[in-house]
Structures are given as C-alpha cells and as structure tokens.
Amino acid sequence: MPVETTVDIGLEGEEYAVAYLRKSGFRIRCRNYRYRRAEIDIIAVEGSTLVVIEVKTRTGAFYEALSDSISRAKIRRLTRAADHYVRSIGSDLEVRFDVIQIVRHNGRYRLTHLRDAFYFFP
C-alpha cells in the first residue's frame, strides 16, 4: 500500500471542505489561486460576501489549535493574493477570511469552520 503524503492528505481535506461548503450554500469561484508566493485554497461566495478560505487538514496524530495554525506571514501573503484576485475580477464584494480545519482520525472526519478567522488592515 503506498504511503500517504502530506500533499495527499491536504488534497483530500480540500475536497472534503469543498463538499461541505457546497452543501452549506457557498458557490465555489476558484481553487488553489496563486499569486506570487501565496496560494489561496478556496475562494467562494456566500450571499454577497467573497470568502477566502484556508484549509488545514490534519491526521489524528497531529493537531494544533486553529489560532496557532496560520502565521502572520501567511496572513500577509493570503491578503495580498486576495487583493490581487479581487482587483483582477473587478469585484466590489465584501471580503471575509475563513479557516476550515479538518481532522481525520480512524477514517472519520471532524470539520471546524472558523468564520472571520482574521482581519487585515493594511
């Protein structure tokens, strides 16, 4: 049986997150949007809000609090990439940053969705 890599685990988590978001009424606009050194996992629309979503997938053997999972540098990169995306599509939607954490343990998933995970003021 092949060894599962962190990339495999991350992709699996993103698929699970997308299914959850669609079921929750979000419209997925873009996945894995790249700008410079940043990558936004999911960009979606909920109502009149553009939602930038960072997905963190962990196995049961590794767990960290959501508040510790994204560094200040990562937040800066995400906000720059989000700004670039918004400007490139000419959107005037309000932007929100969410984090979805998925923990997989013994073949079961636990999903935590943190809305307004952080704010960024340039």
Tab-separated table of C-alpha atoms in Angstrom:
chain	number	residue	atom	x	y	z
A	1	MET	CA	0.000	0.000	0.000
A	2	PRO	CA	1.519	3.375	-0.979
A	3	VAL	CA	2.482	5.811	1.736
A	4	GLU	CA	0.143	8.785	2.010
A	5	THR	CA	1.954	12.106	1.705
A	6	THR	CA	1.057	15.421	3.318
A	7	VAL	CA	0.074	16.633	-0.168
A	8	ASP	CA	-2.364	13.709	-0.493
A	9	ILE	CA	-3.823	14.477	2.936
A	10	GLY	CA	-4.141	18.173	2.050
A	11	LEU	CA	-5.909	17.462	-1.257
A	12	GLU	CA	-8.275	15.056	0.452
A	13	GLY	CA	-9.067	17.716	3.054
A	14	GLU	CA	-9.727	20.341	0.387
A	15	GLU	CA	-12.160	18.001	-1.395
A	16	TYR	CA	-13.970	17.392	1.894
A	17	ALA	CA	-14.077	21.154	2.566
A	18	VAL	CA	-15.471	21.915	-0.912
A	19	ALA	CA	-18.228	19.314	-0.426
A	20	TYR	CA	-19.084	20.862	2.952
A	21	LEU	CA	-19.108	24.400	1.522
A	22	ARG	CA	-21.345	23.469	-1.418
A	23	LYS	CA	-23.738	21.677	0.929
A	24	SER	CA	-23.764	24.833	3.076
A	25	GLY	CA	-24.762	27.031	0.117
A	26	PHE	CA	-21.380	28.505	-0.845
A	27	ARG	CA	-20.623	28.957	-4.534
A	28	ILE	CA	-17.054	27.934	-5.321
A	29	ARG	CA	-15.356	30.510	-7.571
A	30	CYS	CA	-11.767	29.297	-7.606
A	31	ARG	CA	-9.472	26.696	-6.082
A	32	ASN	CA	-5.735	26.923	-5.499
A	33	TYR	CA	-5.465	30.530	-6.658
A	34	ARG	CA	-1.806	31.534	-6.843
A	35	TYR	CA	-0.290	34.972	-6.646
A	36	ARG	CA	3.443	35.371	-6.142
A	37	ARG	CA	4.341	33.144	-3.167
A	38	ALA	CA	0.760	32.762	-1.925
A	39	GLU	CA	-1.867	30.174	-2.620
A	40	ILE	CA	-5.486	30.542	-1.601
A	41	ASP	CA	-7.026	27.104	-1.153
A	42	ILE	CA	-10.623	28.083	-1.927
A	43	ILE	CA	-12.357	31.272	-2.996
A	44	ALA	CA	-16.122	31.116	-2.640
A	45	VAL	CA	-19.148	33.371	-2.462
A	46	GLU	CA	-21.650	33.247	0.377
A	47	GLY	CA	-24.514	35.670	-0.172
A	48	SER	CA	-22.858	38.987	-1.039
A	49	THR	CA	-19.504	38.105	0.534
A	50	LEU	CA	-16.387	36.823	-1.194
A	51	VAL	CA	-14.875	34.279	1.190
A	52	VAL	CA	-11.169	33.436	1.118
A	53	ILE	CA	-10.742	30.040	2.751
A	54	GLU	CA	-7.592	28.437	4.105
A	55	VAL	CA	-7.952	24.696	4.669
A	56	LYS	CA	-5.831	22.948	7.278
A	57	THR	CA	-6.024	19.162	7.234
A	58	ARG	CA	-4.522	17.077	9.999
A	59	THR	CA	-4.472	13.440	10.909
A	60	GLY	CA	-5.396	12.290	14.387
A	61	ALA	CA	-1.698	12.051	15.218
A	62	PHE	CA	-1.138	15.777	14.734
A	63	TYR	CA	-3.338	18.551	15.994
A	64	GLU	CA	-2.900	22.237	16.680
A	65	ALA	CA	-5.319	24.966	17.636
A	66	LEU	CA	-6.766	26.960	14.761
A	67	SER	CA	-5.385	30.118	16.335
A	68	ASP	CA	-1.865	28.682	16.010
A	69	SER	CA	-2.213	27.252	12.521
A	70	ILE	CA	-1.645	30.386	10.408
A	71	SER	CA	1.370	32.637	10.841
A	72	ARG	CA	1.381	36.406	10.394
A	73	ALA	CA	3.488	35.963	7.253
A	74	LYS	CA	0.914	33.537	5.828
A	75	ILE	CA	-1.872	36.028	6.615
A	76	ARG	CA	0.044	38.765	4.761
A	77	ARG	CA	0.503	36.513	1.724
A	78	LEU	CA	-3.167	35.470	1.758
A	79	THR	CA	-4.409	39.045	1.972
A	80	ARG	CA	-2.122	40.172	-0.874
A	81	ALA	CA	-3.343	37.295	-3.024
A	82	ALA	CA	-6.967	38.046	-2.132
A	83	ASP	CA	-6.469	41.717	-3.013
A	84	HIS	CA	-4.957	40.705	-6.352
A	85	TYR	CA	-7.867	38.359	-7.066
A	86	VAL	CA	-10.496	40.981	-6.186
A	87	ARG	CA	-8.800	43.596	-8.375
A	88	SER	CA	-8.374	41.159	-11.278
A	89	ILE	CA	-12.082	40.328	-11.384
A	90	GLY	CA	-13.225	43.869	-10.617
A	91	SER	CA	-15.307	42.819	-7.654
A	92	ASP	CA	-16.853	45.117	-5.096
A	93	LEU	CA	-17.969	42.286	-2.815
A	94	GLU	CA	-17.059	42.409	0.863
A	95	VAL	CA	-14.176	40.018	1.608
A	96	ARG	CA	-14.013	37.656	4.563
A	97	PHE	CA	-11.220	35.284	5.596
A	98	ASP	CA	-12.246	31.877	6.956
A	99	VAL	CA	-10.281	28.853	8.089
A	100	ILE	CA	-11.536	25.299	7.826
A	101	GLN	CA	-9.737	22.698	9.877
A	102	ILE	CA	-10.293	19.050	9.104
A	103	VAL	CA	-9.023	16.348	11.419
A	104	ARG	CA	-9.049	12.806	10.097
A	105	HIS	CA	-8.801	10.046	12.648
A	106	ASN	CA	-9.565	6.354	12.087
A	107	GLY	CA	-11.251	7.082	8.758
A	108	ARG	CA	-13.619	9.670	10.237
A	109	TYR	CA	-13.556	13.414	9.698
A	110	ARG	CA	-14.175	16.296	12.064
A	111	LEU	CA	-14.568	19.682	10.399
A	112	THR	CA	-14.355	23.022	12.167
A	113	HIS	CA	-15.275	26.149	10.212
A	114	LEU	CA	-13.990	29.382	11.705
A	115	ARG	CA	-15.665	32.376	10.033
A	116	ASP	CA	-13.893	35.734	10.144
A	117	ALA	CA	-10.758	33.915	11.241
A	118	PHE	CA	-8.687	37.061	10.936
A	119	TYR	CA	-8.939	40.631	9.803
A	120	PHE	CA	-6.337	42.509	7.862
A	121	PHE	CA	-5.902	46.232	7.865
A	122	PRO	CA	-3.153	47.438	5.517
